[in-house]
Coordinates of N, CA, C and O in Angstrom, one line a residue:
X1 N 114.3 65.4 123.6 CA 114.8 64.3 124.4 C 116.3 64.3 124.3 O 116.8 64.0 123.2
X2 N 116.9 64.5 125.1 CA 118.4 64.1 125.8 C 118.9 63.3 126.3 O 119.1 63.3 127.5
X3 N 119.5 62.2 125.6 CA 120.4 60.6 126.1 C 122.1 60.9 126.1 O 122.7 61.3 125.1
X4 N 122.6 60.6 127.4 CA 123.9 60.5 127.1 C 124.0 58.5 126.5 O 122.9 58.0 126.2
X5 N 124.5 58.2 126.5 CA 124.9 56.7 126.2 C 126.2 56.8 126.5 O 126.8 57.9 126.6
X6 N 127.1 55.4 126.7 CA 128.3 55.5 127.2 C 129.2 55.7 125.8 O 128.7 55.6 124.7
X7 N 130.5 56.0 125.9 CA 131.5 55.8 125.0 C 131.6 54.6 124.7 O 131.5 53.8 125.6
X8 N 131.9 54.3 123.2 CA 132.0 52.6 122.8 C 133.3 52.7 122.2 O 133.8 52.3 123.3
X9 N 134.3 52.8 121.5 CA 135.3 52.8 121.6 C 136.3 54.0 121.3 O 137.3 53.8 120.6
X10 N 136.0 55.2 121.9 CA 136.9 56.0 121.9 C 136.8 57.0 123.1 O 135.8 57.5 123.7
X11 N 138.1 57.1 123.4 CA 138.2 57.0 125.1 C 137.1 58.4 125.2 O 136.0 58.3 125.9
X12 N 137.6 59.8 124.5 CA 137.1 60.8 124.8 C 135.7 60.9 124.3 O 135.2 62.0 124.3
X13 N 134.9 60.1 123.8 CA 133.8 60.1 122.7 C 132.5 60.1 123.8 O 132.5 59.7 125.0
X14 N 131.6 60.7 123.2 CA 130.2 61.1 124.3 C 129.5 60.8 123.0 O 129.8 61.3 122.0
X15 N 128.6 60.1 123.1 CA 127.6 60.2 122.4 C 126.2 61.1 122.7 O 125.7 60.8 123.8
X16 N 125.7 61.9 122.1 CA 124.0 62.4 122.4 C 123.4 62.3 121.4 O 123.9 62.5 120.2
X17 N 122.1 62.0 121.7 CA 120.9 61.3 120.8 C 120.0 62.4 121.1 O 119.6 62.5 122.3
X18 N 119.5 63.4 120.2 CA 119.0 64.3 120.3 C 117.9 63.8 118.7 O 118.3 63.6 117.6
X19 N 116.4 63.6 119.2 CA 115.3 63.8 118.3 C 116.0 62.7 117.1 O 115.4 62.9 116.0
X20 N 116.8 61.9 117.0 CA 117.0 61.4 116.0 C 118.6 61.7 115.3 O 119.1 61.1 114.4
X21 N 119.0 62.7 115.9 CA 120.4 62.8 115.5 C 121.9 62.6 116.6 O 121.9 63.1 117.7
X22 N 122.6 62.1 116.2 CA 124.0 61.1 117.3 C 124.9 61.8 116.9 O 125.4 61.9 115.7
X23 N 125.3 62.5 117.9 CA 126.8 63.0 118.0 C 127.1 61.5 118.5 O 126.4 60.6 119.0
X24 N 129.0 61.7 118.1 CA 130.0 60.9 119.1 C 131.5 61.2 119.2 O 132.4 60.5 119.6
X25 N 131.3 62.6 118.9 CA 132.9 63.4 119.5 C 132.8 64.5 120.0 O 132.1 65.3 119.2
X26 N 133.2 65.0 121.2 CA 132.7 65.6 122.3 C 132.9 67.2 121.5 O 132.1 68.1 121.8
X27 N 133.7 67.4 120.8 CA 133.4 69.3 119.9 C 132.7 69.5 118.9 O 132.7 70.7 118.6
X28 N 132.0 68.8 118.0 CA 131.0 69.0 117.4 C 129.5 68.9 118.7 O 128.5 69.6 118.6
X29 N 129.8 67.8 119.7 CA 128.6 68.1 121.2 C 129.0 69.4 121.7 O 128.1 70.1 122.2
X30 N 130.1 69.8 121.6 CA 129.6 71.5 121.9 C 129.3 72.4 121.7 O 128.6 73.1 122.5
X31 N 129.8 72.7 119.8 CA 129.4 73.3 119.6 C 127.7 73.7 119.5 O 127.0 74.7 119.7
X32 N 127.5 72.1 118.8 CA 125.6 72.1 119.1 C 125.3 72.5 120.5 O 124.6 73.5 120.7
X33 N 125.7 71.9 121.2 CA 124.9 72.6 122.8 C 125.0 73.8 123.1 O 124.0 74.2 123.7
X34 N 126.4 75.2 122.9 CA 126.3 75.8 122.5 C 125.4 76.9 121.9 O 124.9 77.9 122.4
X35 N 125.4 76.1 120.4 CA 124.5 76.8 119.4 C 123.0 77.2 120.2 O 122.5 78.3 120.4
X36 N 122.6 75.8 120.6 CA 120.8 75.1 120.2 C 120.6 75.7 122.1 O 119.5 76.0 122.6
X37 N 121.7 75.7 122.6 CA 120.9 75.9 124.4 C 121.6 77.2 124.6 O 120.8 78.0 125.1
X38 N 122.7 77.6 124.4 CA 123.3 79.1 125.0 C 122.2 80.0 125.2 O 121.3 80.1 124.4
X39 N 122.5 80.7 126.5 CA 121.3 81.7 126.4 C 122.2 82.9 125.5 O 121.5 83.9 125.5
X40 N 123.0 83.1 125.1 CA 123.3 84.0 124.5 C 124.5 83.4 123.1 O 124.7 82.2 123.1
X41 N 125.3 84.1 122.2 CA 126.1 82.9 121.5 C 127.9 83.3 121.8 O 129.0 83.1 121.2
X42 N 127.5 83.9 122.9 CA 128.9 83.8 123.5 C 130.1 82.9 123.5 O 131.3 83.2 123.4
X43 N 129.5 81.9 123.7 CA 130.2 80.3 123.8 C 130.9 80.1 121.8 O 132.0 79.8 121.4
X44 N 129.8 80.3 121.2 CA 130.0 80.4 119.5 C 129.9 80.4 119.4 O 128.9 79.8 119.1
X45 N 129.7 82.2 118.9 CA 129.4 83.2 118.4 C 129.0 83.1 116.8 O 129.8 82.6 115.9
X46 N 127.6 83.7 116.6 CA 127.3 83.6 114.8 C 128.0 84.2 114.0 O 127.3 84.5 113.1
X47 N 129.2 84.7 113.9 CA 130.1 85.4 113.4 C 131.1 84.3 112.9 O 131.9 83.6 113.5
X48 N 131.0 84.4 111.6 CA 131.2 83.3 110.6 C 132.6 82.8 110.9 O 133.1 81.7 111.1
X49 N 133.3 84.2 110.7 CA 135.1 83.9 111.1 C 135.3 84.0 112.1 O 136.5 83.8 112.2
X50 N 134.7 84.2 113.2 CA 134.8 84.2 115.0 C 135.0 82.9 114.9 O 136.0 82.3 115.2
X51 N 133.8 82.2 114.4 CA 133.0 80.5 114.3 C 134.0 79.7 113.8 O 134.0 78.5 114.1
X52 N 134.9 80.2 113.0 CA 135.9 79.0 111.8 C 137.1 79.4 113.1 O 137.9 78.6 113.4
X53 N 137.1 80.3 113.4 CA 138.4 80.5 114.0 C 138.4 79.7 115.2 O 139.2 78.9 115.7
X54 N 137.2 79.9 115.7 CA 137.0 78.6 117.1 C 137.5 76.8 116.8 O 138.2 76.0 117.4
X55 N 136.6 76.7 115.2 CA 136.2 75.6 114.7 C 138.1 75.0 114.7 O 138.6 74.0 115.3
X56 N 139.0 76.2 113.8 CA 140.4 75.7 114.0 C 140.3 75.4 114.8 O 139.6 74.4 115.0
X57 N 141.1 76.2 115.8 CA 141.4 75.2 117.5 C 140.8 73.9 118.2 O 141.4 73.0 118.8
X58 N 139.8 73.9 118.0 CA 139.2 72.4 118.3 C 139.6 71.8 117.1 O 140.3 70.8 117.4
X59 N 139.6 71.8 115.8 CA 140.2 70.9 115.1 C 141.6 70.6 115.4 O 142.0 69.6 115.8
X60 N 142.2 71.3 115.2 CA 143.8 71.7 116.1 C 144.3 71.2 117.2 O 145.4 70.8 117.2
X61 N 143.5 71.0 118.6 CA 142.8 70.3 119.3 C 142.9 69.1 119.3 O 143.9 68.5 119.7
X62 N 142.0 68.5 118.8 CA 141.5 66.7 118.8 C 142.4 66.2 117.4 O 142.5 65.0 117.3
X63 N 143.0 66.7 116.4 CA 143.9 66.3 115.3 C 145.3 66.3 115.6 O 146.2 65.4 115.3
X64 N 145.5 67.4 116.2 CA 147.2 67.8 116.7 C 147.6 67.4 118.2 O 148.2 66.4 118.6
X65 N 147.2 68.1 118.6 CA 147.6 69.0 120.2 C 147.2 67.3 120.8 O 148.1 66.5 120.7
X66 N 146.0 67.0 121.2 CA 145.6 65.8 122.0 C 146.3 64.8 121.3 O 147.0 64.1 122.0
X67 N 146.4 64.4 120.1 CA 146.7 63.5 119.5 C 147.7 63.1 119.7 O 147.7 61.9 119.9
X68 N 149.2 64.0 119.8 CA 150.6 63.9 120.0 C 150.4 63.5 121.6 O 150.9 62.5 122.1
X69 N 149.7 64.3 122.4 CA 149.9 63.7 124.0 C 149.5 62.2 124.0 O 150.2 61.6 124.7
X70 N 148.6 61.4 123.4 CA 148.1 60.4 123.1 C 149.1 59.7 122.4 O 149.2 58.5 122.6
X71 N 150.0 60.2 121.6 CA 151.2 58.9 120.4 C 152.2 59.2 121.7 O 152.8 58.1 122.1
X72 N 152.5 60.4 122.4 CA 153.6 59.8 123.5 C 152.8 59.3 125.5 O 153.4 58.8 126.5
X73 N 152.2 59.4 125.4 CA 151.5 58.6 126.8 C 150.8 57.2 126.5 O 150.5 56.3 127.3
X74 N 150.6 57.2 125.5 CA 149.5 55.8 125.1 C 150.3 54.5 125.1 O 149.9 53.4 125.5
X75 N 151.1 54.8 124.7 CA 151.8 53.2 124.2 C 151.9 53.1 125.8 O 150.9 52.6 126.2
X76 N 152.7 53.5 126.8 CA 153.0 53.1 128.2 C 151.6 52.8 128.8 O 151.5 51.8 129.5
X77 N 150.5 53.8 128.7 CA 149.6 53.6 129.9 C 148.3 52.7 129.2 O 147.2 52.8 129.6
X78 N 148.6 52.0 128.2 CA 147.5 51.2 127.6 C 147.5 49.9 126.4 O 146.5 49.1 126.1
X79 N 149.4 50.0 125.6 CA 149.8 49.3 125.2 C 150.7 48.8 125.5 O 150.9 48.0 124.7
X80 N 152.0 48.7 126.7 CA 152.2 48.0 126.6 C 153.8 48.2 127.6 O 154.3 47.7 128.6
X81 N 154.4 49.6 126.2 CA 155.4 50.0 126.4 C 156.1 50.6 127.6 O 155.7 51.5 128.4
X82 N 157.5 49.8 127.7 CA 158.3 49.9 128.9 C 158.1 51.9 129.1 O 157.7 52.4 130.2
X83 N 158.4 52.6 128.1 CA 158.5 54.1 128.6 C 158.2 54.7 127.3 O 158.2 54.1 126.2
X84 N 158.0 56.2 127.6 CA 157.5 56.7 126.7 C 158.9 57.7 125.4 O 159.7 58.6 125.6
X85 N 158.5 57.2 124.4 CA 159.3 57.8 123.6 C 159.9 59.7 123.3 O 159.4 60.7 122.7
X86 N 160.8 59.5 123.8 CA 161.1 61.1 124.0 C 161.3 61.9 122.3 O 161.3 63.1 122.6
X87 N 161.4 61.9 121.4 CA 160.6 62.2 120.0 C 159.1 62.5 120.3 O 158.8 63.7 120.3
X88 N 158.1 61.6 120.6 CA 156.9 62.1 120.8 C 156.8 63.4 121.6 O 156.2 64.4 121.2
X89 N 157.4 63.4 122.4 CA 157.1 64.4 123.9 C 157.8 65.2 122.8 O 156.8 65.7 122.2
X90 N 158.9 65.5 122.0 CA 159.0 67.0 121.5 C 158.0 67.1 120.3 O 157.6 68.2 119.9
X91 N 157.6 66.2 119.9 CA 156.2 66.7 118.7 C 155.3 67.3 119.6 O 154.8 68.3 119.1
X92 N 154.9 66.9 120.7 CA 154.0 67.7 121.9 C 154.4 68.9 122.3 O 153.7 69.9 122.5
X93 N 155.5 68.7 122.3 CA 156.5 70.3 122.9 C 156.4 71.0 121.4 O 156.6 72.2 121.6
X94 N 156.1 70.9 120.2 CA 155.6 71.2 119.0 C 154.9 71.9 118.9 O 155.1 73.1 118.8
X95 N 153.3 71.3 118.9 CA 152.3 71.8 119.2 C 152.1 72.2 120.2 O 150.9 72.4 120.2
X96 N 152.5 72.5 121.0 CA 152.3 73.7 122.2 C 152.7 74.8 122.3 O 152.4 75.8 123.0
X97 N 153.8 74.6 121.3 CA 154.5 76.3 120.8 C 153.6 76.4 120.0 O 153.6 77.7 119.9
X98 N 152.8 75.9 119.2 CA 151.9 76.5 118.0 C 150.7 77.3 118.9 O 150.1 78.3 118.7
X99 N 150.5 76.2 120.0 CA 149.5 76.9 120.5 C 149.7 78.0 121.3 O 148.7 78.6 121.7
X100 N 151.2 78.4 121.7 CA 151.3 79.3 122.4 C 151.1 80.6 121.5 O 150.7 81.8 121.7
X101 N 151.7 79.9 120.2 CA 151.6 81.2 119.1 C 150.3 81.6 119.0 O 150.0 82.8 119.1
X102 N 149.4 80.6 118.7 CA 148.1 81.1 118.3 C 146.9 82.1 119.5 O 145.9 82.8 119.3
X103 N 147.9 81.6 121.2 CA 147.2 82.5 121.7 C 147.6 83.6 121.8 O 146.9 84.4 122.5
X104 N 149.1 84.2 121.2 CA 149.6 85.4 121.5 C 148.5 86.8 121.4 O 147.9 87.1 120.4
X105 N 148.6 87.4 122.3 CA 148.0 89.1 121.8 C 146.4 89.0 122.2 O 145.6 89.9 121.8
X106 N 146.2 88.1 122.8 CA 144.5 88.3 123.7 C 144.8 87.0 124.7 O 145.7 86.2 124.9
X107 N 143.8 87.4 125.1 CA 143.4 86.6 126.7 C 142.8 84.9 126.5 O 143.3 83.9 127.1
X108 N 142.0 84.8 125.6 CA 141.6 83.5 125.1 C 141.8 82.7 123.9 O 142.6 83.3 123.3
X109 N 141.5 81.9 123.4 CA 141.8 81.4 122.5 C 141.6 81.8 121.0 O 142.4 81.6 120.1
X110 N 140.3 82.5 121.0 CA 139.9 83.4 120.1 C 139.6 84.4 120.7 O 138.6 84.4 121.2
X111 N 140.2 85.5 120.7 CA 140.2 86.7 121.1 C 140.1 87.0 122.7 O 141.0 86.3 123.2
X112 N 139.4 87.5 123.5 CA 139.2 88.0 124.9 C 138.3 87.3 125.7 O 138.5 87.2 126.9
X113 N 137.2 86.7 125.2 CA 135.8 85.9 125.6 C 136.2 84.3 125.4 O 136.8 83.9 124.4
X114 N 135.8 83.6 126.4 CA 135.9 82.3 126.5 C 135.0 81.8 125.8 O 133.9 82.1 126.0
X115 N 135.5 80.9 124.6 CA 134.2 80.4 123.8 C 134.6 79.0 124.2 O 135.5 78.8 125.0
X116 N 133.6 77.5 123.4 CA 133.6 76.5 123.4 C 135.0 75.6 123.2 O 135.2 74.5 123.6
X117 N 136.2 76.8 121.9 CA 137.6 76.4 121.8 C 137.7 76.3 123.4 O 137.4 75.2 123.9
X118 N 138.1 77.2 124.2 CA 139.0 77.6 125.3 C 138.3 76.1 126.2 O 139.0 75.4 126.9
X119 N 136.9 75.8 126.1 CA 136.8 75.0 127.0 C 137.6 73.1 126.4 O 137.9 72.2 127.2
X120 N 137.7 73.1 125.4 CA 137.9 71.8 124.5 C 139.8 72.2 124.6 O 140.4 71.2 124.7
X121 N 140.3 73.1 124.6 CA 141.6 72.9 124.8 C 141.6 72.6 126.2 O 141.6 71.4 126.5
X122 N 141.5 73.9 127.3 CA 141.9 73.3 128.7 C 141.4 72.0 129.0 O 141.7 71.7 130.2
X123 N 140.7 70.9 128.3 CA 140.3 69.5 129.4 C 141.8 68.8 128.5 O 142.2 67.6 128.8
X124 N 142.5 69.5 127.6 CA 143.5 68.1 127.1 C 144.7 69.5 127.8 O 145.6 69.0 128.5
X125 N 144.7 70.6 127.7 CA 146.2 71.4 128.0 C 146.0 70.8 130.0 O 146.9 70.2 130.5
X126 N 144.9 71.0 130.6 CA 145.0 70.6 131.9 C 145.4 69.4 132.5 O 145.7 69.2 133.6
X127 N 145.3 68.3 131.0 CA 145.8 67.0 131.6 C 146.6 66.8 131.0 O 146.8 65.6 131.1
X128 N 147.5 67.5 130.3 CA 149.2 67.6 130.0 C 149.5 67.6 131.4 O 149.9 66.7 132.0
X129 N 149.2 69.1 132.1 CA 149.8 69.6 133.2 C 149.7 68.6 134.8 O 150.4 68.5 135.7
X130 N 148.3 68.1 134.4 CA 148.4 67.0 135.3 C 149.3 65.7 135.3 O 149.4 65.1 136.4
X131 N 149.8 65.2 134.1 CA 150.8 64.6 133.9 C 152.2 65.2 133.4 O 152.7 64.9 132.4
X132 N 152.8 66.1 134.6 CA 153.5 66.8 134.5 C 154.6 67.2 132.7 O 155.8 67.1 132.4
X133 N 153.7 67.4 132.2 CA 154.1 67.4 130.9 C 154.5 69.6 131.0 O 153.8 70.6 131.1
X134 N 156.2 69.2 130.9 CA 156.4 71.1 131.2 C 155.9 71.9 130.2 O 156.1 71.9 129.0
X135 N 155.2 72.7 130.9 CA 154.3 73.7 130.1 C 155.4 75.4 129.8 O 155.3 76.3 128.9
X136 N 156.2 75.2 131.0 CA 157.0 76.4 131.3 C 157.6 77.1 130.2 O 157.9 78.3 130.2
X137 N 157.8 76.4 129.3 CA 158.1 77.1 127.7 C 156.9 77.7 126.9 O 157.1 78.0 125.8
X138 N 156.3 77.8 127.2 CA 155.0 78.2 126.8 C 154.5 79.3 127.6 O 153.7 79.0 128.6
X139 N 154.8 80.5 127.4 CA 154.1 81.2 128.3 C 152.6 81.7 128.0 O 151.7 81.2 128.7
X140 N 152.2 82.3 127.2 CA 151.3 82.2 126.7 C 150.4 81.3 127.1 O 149.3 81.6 127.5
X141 N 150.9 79.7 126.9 CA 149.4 78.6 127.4 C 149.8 78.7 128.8 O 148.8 78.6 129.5
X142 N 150.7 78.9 129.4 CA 150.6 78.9 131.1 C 149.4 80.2 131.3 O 148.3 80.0 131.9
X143 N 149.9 81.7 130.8 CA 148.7 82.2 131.7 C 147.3 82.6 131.4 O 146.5 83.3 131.9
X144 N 147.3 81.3 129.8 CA 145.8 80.9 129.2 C 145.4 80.0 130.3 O 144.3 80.2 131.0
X145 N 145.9 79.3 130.4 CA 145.8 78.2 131.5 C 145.3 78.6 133.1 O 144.3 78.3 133.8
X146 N 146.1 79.3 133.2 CA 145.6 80.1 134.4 C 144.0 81.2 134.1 O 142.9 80.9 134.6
X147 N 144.2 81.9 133.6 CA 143.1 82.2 133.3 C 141.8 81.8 133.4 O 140.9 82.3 134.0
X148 N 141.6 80.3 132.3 CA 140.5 79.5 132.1 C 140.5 79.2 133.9 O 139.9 80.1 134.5
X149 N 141.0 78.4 134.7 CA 141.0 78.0 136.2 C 140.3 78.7 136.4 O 139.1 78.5 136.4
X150 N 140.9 80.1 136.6 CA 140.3 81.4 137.4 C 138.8 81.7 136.9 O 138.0 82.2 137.7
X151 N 138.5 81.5 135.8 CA 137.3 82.1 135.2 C 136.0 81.5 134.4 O 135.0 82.0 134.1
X152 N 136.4 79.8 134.3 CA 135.3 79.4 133.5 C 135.0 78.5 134.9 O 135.6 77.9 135.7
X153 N 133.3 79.1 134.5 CA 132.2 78.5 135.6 C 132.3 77.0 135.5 O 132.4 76.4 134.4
X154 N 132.2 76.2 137.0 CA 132.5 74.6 137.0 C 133.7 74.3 136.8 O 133.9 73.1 136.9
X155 N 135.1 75.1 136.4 CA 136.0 74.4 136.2 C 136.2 73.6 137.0 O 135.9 72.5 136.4
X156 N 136.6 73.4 138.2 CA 137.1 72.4 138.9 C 136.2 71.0 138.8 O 136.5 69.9 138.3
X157 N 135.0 71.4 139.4 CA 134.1 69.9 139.2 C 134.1 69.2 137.8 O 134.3 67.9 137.7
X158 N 133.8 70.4 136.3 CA 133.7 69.5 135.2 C 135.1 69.4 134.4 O 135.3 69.1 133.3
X159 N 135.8 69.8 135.2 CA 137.3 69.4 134.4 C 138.7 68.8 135.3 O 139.5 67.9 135.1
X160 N 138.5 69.6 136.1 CA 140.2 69.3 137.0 C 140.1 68.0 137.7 O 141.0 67.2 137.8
X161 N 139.0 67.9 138.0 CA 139.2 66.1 139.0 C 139.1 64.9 138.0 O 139.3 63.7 138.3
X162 N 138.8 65.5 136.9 CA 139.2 64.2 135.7 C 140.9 64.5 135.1 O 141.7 63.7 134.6
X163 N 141.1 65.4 135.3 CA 142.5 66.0 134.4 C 143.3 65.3 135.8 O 144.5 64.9 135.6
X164 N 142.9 65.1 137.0 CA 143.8 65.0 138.1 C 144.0 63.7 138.6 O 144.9 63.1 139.1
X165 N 142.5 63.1 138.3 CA 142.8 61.5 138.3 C 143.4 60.8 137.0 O 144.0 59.7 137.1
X166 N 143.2 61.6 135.6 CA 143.7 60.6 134.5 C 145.7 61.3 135.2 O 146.6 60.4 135.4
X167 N 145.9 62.1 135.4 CA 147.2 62.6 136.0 C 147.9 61.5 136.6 O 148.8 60.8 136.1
X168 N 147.0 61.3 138.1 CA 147.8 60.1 138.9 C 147.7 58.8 138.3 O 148.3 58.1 139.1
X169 N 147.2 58.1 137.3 CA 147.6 57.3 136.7 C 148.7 57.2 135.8 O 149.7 56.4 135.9
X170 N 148.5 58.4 134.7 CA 149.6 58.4 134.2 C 150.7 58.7 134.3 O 151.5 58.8 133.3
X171 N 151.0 59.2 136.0 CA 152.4 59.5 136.4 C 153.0 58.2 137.3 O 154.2 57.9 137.6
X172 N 151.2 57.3 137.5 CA 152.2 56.3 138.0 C 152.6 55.1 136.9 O 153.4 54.2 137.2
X173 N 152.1 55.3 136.0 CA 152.8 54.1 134.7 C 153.9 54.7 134.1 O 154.8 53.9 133.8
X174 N 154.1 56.2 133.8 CA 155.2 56.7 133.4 C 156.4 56.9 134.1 O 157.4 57.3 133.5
X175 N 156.3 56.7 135.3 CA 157.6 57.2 136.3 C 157.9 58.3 136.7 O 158.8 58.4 137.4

């Protein structure tokens, strides 16, 4: 049995209720869905250091990378603040060079094959770009970025029209 339930207080949080066990942060819901439904383990691969190497980036991900876009867009579009602090935006511009590092020298995030990392970065790198947050120092995540568009099945429906509406909000609270 399969329940979504709504998010209760964290914006990105998904709950699933599976036979008795509750996820409620959407990259450990991947990786299990992944694991337990993939028809093959392409998405997360059983390859222990493939597996930890993915597991970085999504920790990297929801600890770093999202987190800084959240300490500089949040205070404006949910607490309060007249504008957003330009310190935060270079801790962002921070972690985007790390991430540009980390994709250097393959096509994906971990290596050439789109695994569950690549999908858990593009829904937070796509809504940087949707809130014109410049990516252009980054080359590396621009033509990661491009790539994922081009190549992961459903992009547009299960990612870009949320990355494009939380966008037009937060370009119109930010200016």
């Amino acid at each position: 049995m399969l329940t979504l339930l709504p998010p209760k207080d964290v914006l990105q949080c998904l709950s699933i209720f599976i036979k008795h066990f509750i996820f409620t942060f959407s990259r450990p819901i991947c990786a299990y869905v992944a694991s337990k439904y993939g028809k093959n383990d392409s998405l997360y691969p059983a390859d222990l250091k493939t597996r930890a190497s993915i597991d970085r980036l999504m920790y990297f991900d929801m600890g770093t990378l999202y987190f800084r876009f959240g300490e500089y867009v949040y205070p404006v579009m949910f607490r309060g603040a007249d504008k957003p602090d330009p310190e935060k935006l270079e801790k962002l511009q921070e972690a985007l060079g790390w991430l540009n590092g980390f994709l250097d020298g393959h096509d994906y995030a971990v290596g050439n094959n789109i695994t569950v990392a690549d999908h858990t970065l593009v829904a937070s790198v796509s809504t940087f770009e949707a809130c014109d947050i410049d990516l252009s120092k980054h080359p590396n995540v621009v033509a990661w970025l491009a790539r994922c568009k081009a190549n992961m099945p459903g992009y547009d429906e299960a990612n870009d029209q949320g990355a494009q509406e939380f966008g037009k909000m937060a370009k119109a609270k930010l200016g």
